[in-house]
């Protein structure tokens, strides 16, 4: 009863009004990029949620593997000196 | 609810000792309110139950467009028509957010649509009732969307990331739905005696089916217990139904309408309204396909799908032509 060939899946990224970076909002199916943008407008920006849309084929996204989360992010764990709170600055200096 | 009586495939709740190390680690994360994301390890029963629940929810949004769509061409004013169109379009959007959440669990959109179109998939019982008058559009927004909100607000905190994020988007849009419905009811209740009678008639017909939306009592259900443990169900059906009654009765009183339940009474001791018994035979009949509109809903759905085929094929042909042209240019 359904079509044989499914339209590719596109991941949708929207830049909101506030000048922020594009942010992932969800996905949708469309035959090509042009239609994906039109559909994204209807599905994800019905209330002025965006001023710019990016779409990218889900199959084109490379992702880190959840099972390697440990080894991938471990190196940052030990580097506490990357945070400002690592350093004690005399209070009389005021804000730094 | 929009997903009523979701089976989990389990026959008892496992103790932590019975679980494999992976299952235990998973449950610990859920207990600690850490969201589960696609591609992370999850028990097969959790994945399958979520697909069932999210797709039932999605199908309900899609079928739910029909009873209201029935009145778009006959809305009493142009403004009401524009509002109703926007509301029905939102419901299509809700269906799409939810289908894409379900797809992250490894099911394809085509499979989901096939299940809906073939009549294999369930959707909420409420959408098998007819919309006979304009007042029904008011009653649906007020009661049906109101009941949906009751269920969807806690689901924003559910354990599965994509489902939870879809719920956040949906909840933002639902309050417009409920308010526009109540606005219609207010207008009718303050109108001529005939208009007020229309509002009362709509309340009479939609009240009990709305209470059925929460599903039968699941206090004893192992499926509900399991779903709650997984945090893909947050409250029991009875709890939500009581909350809905407590919230809605004063709203009916404000309209000057009577809730069609002779047993409805404030219980000061409990701090809740007592209410009469729901006719669960009717509910099971509707779920089994014998409600007033089951066949019509499915027929309309399949017809829309079939009649849209040429559009999908044209879009495909256009995409293929453009891709071929781009290849020639590149060569
Ligand atoms: Fe909805
Ligand atoms: Fe709604």
GROMACS .gro file of C-alpha atoms and ligand atoms in nm:
model
  429
    1UNK     CA    1   0.000   0.000   0.000
    2UNK     CA    2   0.292   0.236   0.070
    3UNK     CA    3   0.546   0.362  -0.181
    4UNK     CA    4   0.841   0.137  -0.260
    5UNK     CA    5   1.110   0.399  -0.232
    6UNK     CA    6   1.133   0.611   0.079
    7UNK     CA    7   1.250   0.970   0.048
    8UNK     CA    8   1.584   1.031   0.217
    9UNK     CA    9   1.590   1.157   0.576
   10UNK     CA   10   1.718   1.511   0.631
   11UNK     CA   11   1.834   1.654   0.962
   12UNK     CA   12   1.712   2.009   1.015
   13UNK     CA   13   1.904   2.292   1.182
   14UNK     CA   14   1.747   2.628   1.257
   15UNK     CA   15   1.900   2.962   1.353
   16UNK     CA   16   1.656   3.129   1.588
   17UNK     CA   17   1.587   3.500   1.590
   18UNK     CA   18   1.839   3.572   1.860
   19UNK     CA   19   2.149   3.546   1.646
   20UNK     CA   20   2.249   3.213   1.794
   21UNK     CA   21   2.417   2.928   1.608
   22UNK     CA   22   2.204   2.690   1.403
   23UNK     CA   23   2.059   2.425   1.629
   24UNK     CA   24   1.935   2.077   1.551
   25UNK     CA   25   1.554   2.065   1.577
   26UNK     CA   26   1.457   1.732   1.424
   27UNK     CA   27   1.435   1.557   1.091
   28UNK     CA   28   1.203   1.503   0.799
   29UNK     CA   29   1.179   1.322   0.468
   30UNK     CA   30   1.203   1.498   0.132
   31UNK     CA   31   1.307   1.405  -0.223
   32UNK     CA   32   1.570   1.680  -0.247
   33UNK     CA   33   1.730   1.965  -0.054
   34UNK     CA   34   1.498   2.230  -0.194
   35UNK     CA   35   1.187   2.043  -0.081
   36UNK     CA   36   1.355   1.961   0.250
   37UNK     CA   37   1.392   2.334   0.320
   38UNK     CA   38   1.030   2.403   0.222
   39UNK     CA   39   0.910   2.119   0.445
   40UNK     CA   40   1.136   2.231   0.729
   41UNK     CA   41   0.977   2.575   0.710
   42UNK     CA   42   0.630   2.423   0.749
   43UNK     CA   43   0.721   2.168   1.014
   44UNK     CA   44   0.967   2.359   1.231
   45UNK     CA   45   0.904   2.734   1.188
   46UNK     CA   46   0.527   2.784   1.201
   47UNK     CA   47   0.570   3.044   1.475
   48UNK     CA   48   0.867   3.245   1.353
   49UNK     CA   49   1.113   3.014   1.525
   50UNK     CA   50   1.385   3.082   1.273
   51UNK     CA   51   1.559   3.318   1.033
   52UNK     CA   52   1.772   3.055   0.862
   53UNK     CA   53   1.744   2.682   0.788
   54UNK     CA   54   2.010   2.425   0.717
   55UNK     CA   55   1.923   2.076   0.601
   56UNK     CA   56   2.168   1.791   0.561
   57UNK     CA   57   2.110   1.434   0.455
   58UNK     CA   58   2.115   1.218   0.768
   59UNK     CA   59   2.332   0.965   0.582
   60UNK     CA   60   2.603   1.232   0.536
   61UNK     CA   61   2.649   1.293   0.907
   62UNK     CA   62   2.943   1.124   1.076
   63UNK     CA   63   2.898   1.079   1.449
   64UNK     CA   64   3.115   0.974   1.740
   65UNK     CA   65   3.020   0.634   1.872
   66UNK     CA   66   2.839   0.625   2.206
   67UNK     CA   67   3.041   0.321   2.319
   68UNK     CA   68   3.367   0.516   2.279
   69UNK     CA   69   3.238   0.806   2.483
   70UNK     CA   70   3.493   0.730   2.758
   71UNK     CA   71   3.817   0.717   2.559
   72UNK     CA   72   3.709   1.004   2.332
   73UNK     CA   73   3.640   1.256   2.604
   74UNK     CA   74   3.873   1.131   2.880
   75UNK     CA   75   4.165   1.354   2.787
   76UNK     CA   76   3.975   1.666   2.897
   77UNK     CA   77   3.897   1.526   3.241
   78UNK     CA   78   4.237   1.578   3.396
   79UNK     CA   79   4.288   1.933   3.272
   80UNK     CA   80   4.127   2.126   3.552
   81UNK     CA   81   4.367   2.416   3.488
   82UNK     CA   82   4.161   2.499   3.179
   83UNK     CA   83   3.891   2.639   3.403
   84UNK     CA   84   3.916   2.987   3.556
   85UNK     CA   85   3.819   2.854   3.898
   86UNK     CA   86   4.153   2.667   3.912
   87UNK     CA   87   4.331   2.995   3.992
   88UNK     CA   88   4.308   3.183   4.317
   89UNK     CA   89   4.320   3.556   4.266
   90UNK     CA   90   4.340   3.786   4.573
   91UNK     CA   91   3.998   3.926   4.653
   92UNK     CA   92   4.121   4.286   4.682
   93UNK     CA   93   4.188   4.282   4.306
   94UNK     CA   94   3.811   4.272   4.243
   95UNK     CA   95   3.660   4.098   3.946
   96UNK     CA   96   3.890   3.921   3.702
   97UNK     CA   97  -0.407   0.859   2.627
   98UNK     CA   98  -0.298   0.926   2.270
   99UNK     CA   99  -0.119   0.597   2.324
  100UNK     CA  100  -0.364   0.383   2.521
  101UNK     CA  101  -0.269   0.049   2.675
  102UNK     CA  102   0.083   0.006   2.536
  103UNK     CA  103   0.218  -0.347   2.580
  104UNK     CA  104   0.578  -0.389   2.693
  105UNK     CA  105   0.626  -0.759   2.621
  106UNK     CA  106   0.735  -0.825   2.981
  107UNK     CA  107   0.556  -1.054   3.225
  108UNK     CA  108   0.712  -0.926   3.545
  109UNK     CA  109   0.932  -0.644   3.667
  110UNK     CA  110   1.292  -0.756   3.691
  111UNK     CA  111   1.482  -0.695   4.011
  112UNK     CA  112   1.828  -0.540   3.974
  113UNK     CA  113   1.981  -0.880   4.063
  114UNK     CA  114   1.804  -1.047   3.770
  115UNK     CA  115   1.936  -0.792   3.523
  116UNK     CA  116   2.242  -0.832   3.304
  117UNK     CA  117   2.521  -0.579   3.370
  118UNK     CA  118   2.409  -0.379   3.063
  119UNK     CA  119   2.048  -0.376   3.177
  120UNK     CA  120   2.151  -0.267   3.524
  121UNK     CA  121   2.368   0.015   3.390
  122UNK     CA  122   2.077   0.125   3.170
  123UNK     CA  123   1.828   0.122   3.459
  124UNK     CA  124   2.076   0.313   3.679
  125UNK     CA  125   2.095   0.586   3.415
  126UNK     CA  126   1.718   0.605   3.387
  127UNK     CA  127   1.690   0.620   3.768
  128UNK     CA  128   1.943   0.905   3.770
  129UNK     CA  129   1.734   1.096   3.512
  130UNK     CA  130   2.004   1.075   3.246
  131UNK     CA  131   1.840   1.078   2.905
  132UNK     CA  132   1.883   0.781   2.675
  133UNK     CA  133   1.985   0.884   2.324
  134UNK     CA  134   1.955   0.700   1.988
  135UNK     CA  135   2.226   0.441   1.915
  136UNK     CA  136   2.303   0.399   2.285
  137UNK     CA  137   2.253   0.053   2.427
  138UNK     CA  138   1.897  -0.007   2.544
  139UNK     CA  139   1.696  -0.322   2.627
  140UNK     CA  140   1.514  -0.456   2.324
  141UNK     CA  141   1.181  -0.442   2.509
  142UNK     CA  142   1.237  -0.072   2.588
  143UNK     CA  143   1.306   0.001   2.221
  144UNK     CA  144   1.004  -0.194   2.097
  145UNK     CA  145   0.768  -0.048   2.356
  146UNK     CA  146   0.881   0.303   2.271
  147UNK     CA  147   0.826   0.244   1.899
  148UNK     CA  148   0.475   0.121   1.980
  149UNK     CA  149   0.400   0.413   2.210
  150UNK     CA  150   0.549   0.691   1.997
  151UNK     CA  151   0.393   0.561   1.676
  152UNK     CA  152   0.049   0.528   1.836
  153UNK     CA  153   0.090   0.883   1.954
  154UNK     CA  154   0.194   0.996   1.604
  155UNK     CA  155  -0.095   0.812   1.436
  156UNK     CA  156  -0.336   0.978   1.680
  157UNK     CA  157  -0.211   1.323   1.581
  158UNK     CA  158  -0.257   1.238   1.212
  159UNK     CA  159  -0.601   1.077   1.242
  160UNK     CA  160  -0.695   1.351   1.488
  161UNK     CA  161  -0.688   1.601   1.202
  162UNK     CA  162  -1.001   1.443   1.052
  163UNK     CA  163  -1.276   1.524   1.303
  164UNK     CA  164  -1.168   1.888   1.310
  165UNK     CA  165  -1.088   1.905   0.941
  166UNK     CA  166  -1.456   1.826   0.892
  167UNK     CA  167  -1.542   2.183   0.996
  168UNK     CA  168  -1.275   2.387   0.819
  169UNK     CA  169  -1.495   2.465   0.520
  170UNK     CA  170  -1.792   2.546   0.746
  171UNK     CA  171  -1.632   2.751   1.024
  172UNK     CA  172  -1.865   3.038   1.118
  173UNK     CA  173  -1.619   3.320   1.038
  174UNK     CA  174  -1.304   3.367   0.835
  175UNK     CA  175  -1.108   3.421   1.156
  176UNK     CA  176  -1.237   3.094   1.307
  177UNK     CA  177  -1.149   2.921   0.982
  178UNK     CA  178  -0.791   3.053   0.985
  179UNK     CA  179  -0.753   2.950   1.351
  180UNK     CA  180  -0.888   2.600   1.287
  181UNK     CA  181  -0.662   2.557   0.986
  182UNK     CA  182  -0.361   2.655   1.197
  183UNK     CA  183  -0.467   2.416   1.472
  184UNK     CA  184  -0.511   2.123   1.235
  185UNK     CA  185  -0.178   2.204   1.070
  186UNK     CA  186  -0.013   2.195   1.413
  187UNK     CA  187  -0.152   1.844   1.464
  188UNK     CA  188   0.010   1.735   1.137
  189UNK     CA  189   0.334   1.886   1.272
  190UNK     CA  190   0.296   1.691   1.596
  191UNK     CA  191   0.258   1.371   1.398
  192UNK     CA  192   0.577   1.452   1.207
  193UNK     CA  193   0.783   1.535   1.520
  194UNK     CA  194   0.675   1.202   1.667
  195UNK     CA  195   0.738   0.994   1.354
  196UNK     CA  196   1.091   1.130   1.341
  197UNK     CA  197   1.141   1.046   1.710
  198UNK     CA  198   1.021   0.689   1.640
  199UNK     CA  199   1.258   0.660   1.344
  200UNK     CA  200   1.560   0.718   1.570
  201UNK     CA  201   1.475   0.377   1.720
  202UNK     CA  202   1.535   0.199   1.391
  203UNK     CA  203   1.189   0.176   1.236
  204UNK     CA  204   1.127   0.333   0.893
  205UNK     CA  205   0.864   0.596   0.815
  206UNK     CA  206   0.719   0.369   0.547
  207UNK     CA  207   0.673   0.085   0.795
  208UNK     CA  208   0.490   0.318   1.030
  209UNK     CA  209   0.262   0.452   0.757
  210UNK     CA  210   0.198   0.100   0.633
  211UNK     CA  211   0.088  -0.001   0.983
  212UNK     CA  212  -0.148   0.296   0.998
  213UNK     CA  213  -0.293   0.258   0.648
  214UNK     CA  214  -0.344  -0.117   0.681
  215UNK     CA  215  -0.541  -0.070   1.003
  216UNK     CA  216  -0.285  -0.271   1.201
  217UNK     CA  217  -0.174   0.023   1.414
  218UNK     CA  218  -0.380   0.169   1.696
  219UNK     CA  219  -0.458   0.533   1.752
  220UNK     CA  220  -0.653   0.704   2.030
  221UNK     CA  221  -1.015   0.594   2.068
  222UNK     CA  222  -1.130   0.957   2.090
  223UNK     CA  223  -1.089   1.023   1.718
  224UNK     CA  224  -1.351   0.767   1.624
  225UNK     CA  225  -1.633   0.993   1.736
  226UNK     CA  226  -1.807   1.226   1.488
  227UNK     CA  227  -1.807   1.609   1.495
  228UNK     CA  228  -2.174   1.684   1.444
  229UNK     CA  229  -2.187   2.058   1.511
  230UNK     CA  230  -1.954   2.358   1.532
  231UNK     CA  231  -1.968   2.329   1.912
  232UNK     CA  232  -1.782   1.998   1.879
  233UNK     CA  233  -1.479   2.194   1.758
  234UNK     CA  234  -1.494   2.392   2.081
  235UNK     CA  235  -1.539   2.079   2.291
  236UNK     CA  236  -1.246   1.902   2.121
  237UNK     CA  237  -1.003   2.187   2.180
  238UNK     CA  238  -1.117   2.232   2.537
  239UNK     CA  239  -1.155   1.866   2.643
  240UNK     CA  240  -0.953   1.652   2.402
  241UNK     CA  241  -0.652   1.880   2.376
  242UNK     CA  242  -0.693   1.946   2.749
  243UNK     CA  243  -0.668   1.574   2.823
  244UNK     CA  244  -0.374   1.541   2.585
  245UNK     CA  245  -0.188   1.822   2.763
  246UNK     CA  246  -0.240   1.647   3.096
  247UNK     CA  247  -0.052   1.347   2.959
  248UNK     CA  248   0.207   1.527   2.749
  249UNK     CA  249   0.336   1.773   3.006
  250UNK     CA  250   0.486   1.503   3.230
  251UNK     CA  251   0.616   1.316   2.921
  252UNK     CA  252   0.851   1.609   2.857
  253UNK     CA  253   1.057   1.450   3.135
  254UNK     CA  254   1.053   1.099   2.987
  255UNK     CA  255   1.376   0.901   2.961
  256UNK     CA  256   1.415   0.891   2.583
  257UNK     CA  257   1.580   1.210   2.451
  258UNK     CA  258   1.411   1.244   2.110
  259UNK     CA  259   1.064   1.168   2.255
  260UNK     CA  260   1.114   1.412   2.537
  261UNK     CA  261   1.227   1.687   2.297
  262UNK     CA  262   0.929   1.622   2.068
  263UNK     CA  263   0.703   1.661   2.373
  264UNK     CA  264   0.860   1.994   2.461
  265UNK     CA  265   0.781   2.128   2.114
  266UNK     CA  266   0.430   1.984   2.121
  267UNK     CA  267   0.345   2.121   2.465
  268UNK     CA  268   0.446   2.470   2.355
  269UNK     CA  269   0.181   2.452   2.083
  270UNK     CA  270  -0.096   2.273   2.271
  271UNK     CA  271  -0.201   2.554   2.496
  272UNK     CA  272  -0.319   2.754   2.194
  273UNK     CA  273  -0.529   2.452   2.098
  274UNK     CA  274  -0.703   2.427   2.430
  275UNK     CA  275  -0.760   2.801   2.462
  276UNK     CA  276  -0.910   2.838   2.116
  277UNK     CA  277  -1.149   2.552   2.201
  278UNK     CA  278  -1.254   2.710   2.528
  279UNK     CA  279  -1.294   3.042   2.349
  280UNK     CA  280  -1.544   2.881   2.111
  281UNK     CA  281  -1.732   2.731   2.408
  282UNK     CA  282  -1.744   3.070   2.587
  283UNK     CA  283  -1.884   3.238   2.283
  284UNK     CA  284  -2.156   2.974   2.242
  285UNK     CA  285  -2.236   2.960   2.614
  286UNK     CA  286  -2.292   3.338   2.615
  287UNK     CA  287  -2.492   3.326   2.292
  288UNK     CA  288  -2.856   3.254   2.213
  289UNK     CA  289  -3.037   2.972   2.397
  290UNK     CA  290  -2.990   2.759   2.085
  291UNK     CA  291  -2.615   2.825   2.085
  292UNK     CA  292  -2.587   2.743   2.452
  293UNK     CA  293  -2.783   2.421   2.396
  294UNK     CA  294  -2.538   2.333   2.120
  295UNK     CA  295  -2.247   2.380   2.360
  296UNK     CA  296  -2.420   2.164   2.622
  297UNK     CA  297  -2.490   1.894   2.366
  298UNK     CA  298  -2.125   1.888   2.262
  299UNK     CA  299  -2.015   1.858   2.626
  300UNK     CA  300  -2.265   1.575   2.675
  301UNK     CA  301  -2.121   1.380   2.385
  302UNK     CA  302  -1.748   1.449   2.444
  303UNK     CA  303  -1.724   1.424   2.821
  304UNK     CA  304  -1.715   1.047   2.863
  305UNK     CA  305  -1.502   0.971   2.556
  306UNK     CA  306  -1.256   1.231   2.692
  307UNK     CA  307  -1.232   1.045   3.024
  308UNK     CA  308  -1.174   0.724   2.826
  309UNK     CA  309  -0.872   0.885   2.659
  310UNK     CA  310  -0.667   0.811   2.972
  311UNK     CA  311  -0.732   0.438   2.926
  312UNK     CA  312  -0.872   0.187   3.176
  313UNK     CA  313  -0.731   0.172   3.527
  314UNK     CA  314  -0.375   0.042   3.509
  315UNK     CA  315  -0.311   0.016   3.881
  316UNK     CA  316  -0.259  -0.361   3.838
  317UNK     CA  317  -0.093  -0.357   3.497
  318UNK     CA  318   0.257  -0.500   3.471
  319UNK     CA  319   0.302  -0.309   3.142
  320UNK     CA  320   0.233   0.023   3.307
  321UNK     CA  321   0.460  -0.064   3.598
  322UNK     CA  322   0.739  -0.149   3.355
  323UNK     CA  323   0.681   0.165   3.149
  324UNK     CA  324   0.693   0.374   3.465
  325UNK     CA  325   1.017   0.208   3.569
  326UNK     CA  326   1.161   0.300   3.231
  327UNK     CA  327   1.019   0.651   3.272
  328UNK     CA  328   0.832   0.646   2.945
  329UNK     CA  329   0.510   0.671   3.145
  330UNK     CA  330   0.506   0.912   3.434
  331UNK     CA  331   0.160   0.894   3.595
  332UNK     CA  332  -0.104   0.623   3.626
  333UNK     CA  333  -0.416   0.649   3.410
  334UNK     CA  334  -0.642   0.701   3.713
  335UNK     CA  335  -0.420   0.974   3.849
  336UNK     CA  336  -0.433   1.171   3.524
  337UNK     CA  337  -0.807   1.116   3.481
  338UNK     CA  338  -0.872   1.251   3.832
  339UNK     CA  339  -0.651   1.551   3.761
  340UNK     CA  340  -0.841   1.617   3.440
  341UNK     CA  341  -1.181   1.600   3.612
  342UNK     CA  342  -1.064   1.829   3.894
  343UNK     CA  343  -0.934   2.082   3.647
  344UNK     CA  344  -1.224   2.070   3.401
  345UNK     CA  345  -1.533   2.076   3.624
  346UNK     CA  346  -1.480   2.439   3.737
  347UNK     CA  347  -1.426   2.537   3.372
  348UNK     CA  348  -1.763   2.380   3.282
  349UNK     CA  349  -1.924   2.564   3.573
  350UNK     CA  350  -1.779   2.892   3.451
  351UNK     CA  351  -1.947   2.828   3.116
  352UNK     CA  352  -2.276   2.757   3.294
  353UNK     CA  353  -2.280   2.407   3.146
  354UNK     CA  354  -2.357   2.081   3.324
  355UNK     CA  355  -2.115   1.789   3.322
  356UNK     CA  356  -2.325   1.486   3.219
  357UNK     CA  357  -2.251   1.279   3.528
  358UNK     CA  358  -2.514   1.250   3.806
  359UNK     CA  359  -2.250   1.104   4.040
  360UNK     CA  360  -2.012   1.398   4.006
  361UNK     CA  361  -1.961   1.550   4.350
  362UNK     CA  362  -1.687   1.743   4.531
  363UNK     CA  363  -1.532   1.525   4.799
  364UNK     CA  364  -1.388   1.761   5.060
  365UNK     CA  365  -1.219   1.478   5.244
  366UNK     CA  366  -1.023   1.362   4.940
  367UNK     CA  367  -0.984   1.711   4.801
  368UNK     CA  368  -1.101   1.576   4.464
  369UNK     CA  369  -1.420   1.532   4.267
  370UNK     CA  370  -1.585   1.190   4.286
  371UNK     CA  371  -1.722   1.086   3.950
  372UNK     CA  372  -1.931   0.806   3.801
  373UNK     CA  373  -1.814   0.485   3.636
  374UNK     CA  374  -1.682   0.505   3.280
  375UNK     CA  375  -1.848   0.269   3.032
  376UNK     CA  376  -1.542   0.059   2.947
  377UNK     CA  377  -1.745  -0.173   2.724
  378UNK     CA  378  -1.793   0.118   2.488
  379UNK     CA  379  -1.420   0.193   2.504
  380UNK     CA  380  -1.323  -0.166   2.415
  381UNK     CA  381  -1.577  -0.164   2.132
  382UNK     CA  382  -1.422   0.153   1.987
  383UNK     CA  383  -1.069   0.016   2.026
  384UNK     CA  384  -1.177  -0.305   1.853
  385UNK     CA  385  -1.281  -0.102   1.549
  386UNK     CA  386  -1.654  -0.068   1.618
  387UNK     CA  387  -1.673   0.300   1.711
  388UNK     CA  388  -1.900   0.535   1.515
  389UNK     CA  389  -1.624   0.647   1.272
  390UNK     CA  390  -1.343   0.388   1.271
  391UNK     CA  391  -1.402   0.275   0.913
  392UNK     CA  392  -1.450   0.626   0.781
  393UNK     CA  393  -1.127   0.750   0.947
  394UNK     CA  394  -0.922   0.475   0.791
  395UNK     CA  395  -1.085   0.512   0.451
  396UNK     CA  396  -1.017   0.887   0.449
  397UNK     CA  397  -0.658   0.829   0.554
  398UNK     CA  398  -0.593   0.572   0.279
  399UNK     CA  399  -0.767   0.788   0.019
  400UNK     CA  400  -0.549   1.089   0.110
  401UNK     CA  401  -0.242   0.869   0.078
  402UNK     CA  402  -0.345   0.726  -0.257
  403UNK     CA  403  -0.451   1.059  -0.402
  404UNK     CA  404  -0.121   1.214  -0.295
  405UNK     CA  405   0.079   0.953  -0.481
  406UNK     CA  406   0.113   1.151  -0.804
  407UNK     CA  407   0.254   1.445  -0.608
  408UNK     CA  408   0.517   1.226  -0.446
  409UNK     CA  409   0.602   1.071  -0.781
  410UNK     CA  410   0.633   1.412  -0.947
  411UNK     CA  411   0.861   1.533  -0.668
  412UNK     CA  412   1.074   1.221  -0.712
  413UNK     CA  413   1.097   1.269  -1.089
  414UNK     CA  414   1.193   1.635  -1.046
  415UNK     CA  415   1.462   1.548  -0.789
  416UNK     CA  416   1.602   1.281  -1.023
  417UNK     CA  417   1.606   1.521  -1.319
  418UNK     CA  418   1.786   1.789  -1.120
  419UNK     CA  419   2.040   1.540  -0.988
  420UNK     CA  420   2.109   1.418  -1.342
  421UNK     CA  421   2.157   1.775  -1.466
  422UNK     CA  422   2.396   1.854  -1.184
  423UNK     CA  423   2.598   1.546  -1.281
  424UNK     CA  424   2.622   1.655  -1.645
  425UNK     CA  425   2.738   2.000  -1.537
  426UNK     CA  426   3.002   1.852  -1.307
  427UNK     CA  427   3.134   1.626  -1.587
  428LIG    FE1  428  -0.131   1.749   1.904
  429LIG    FE1  429  -0.357   1.971   1.991
   0.00000   0.00000   0.00000
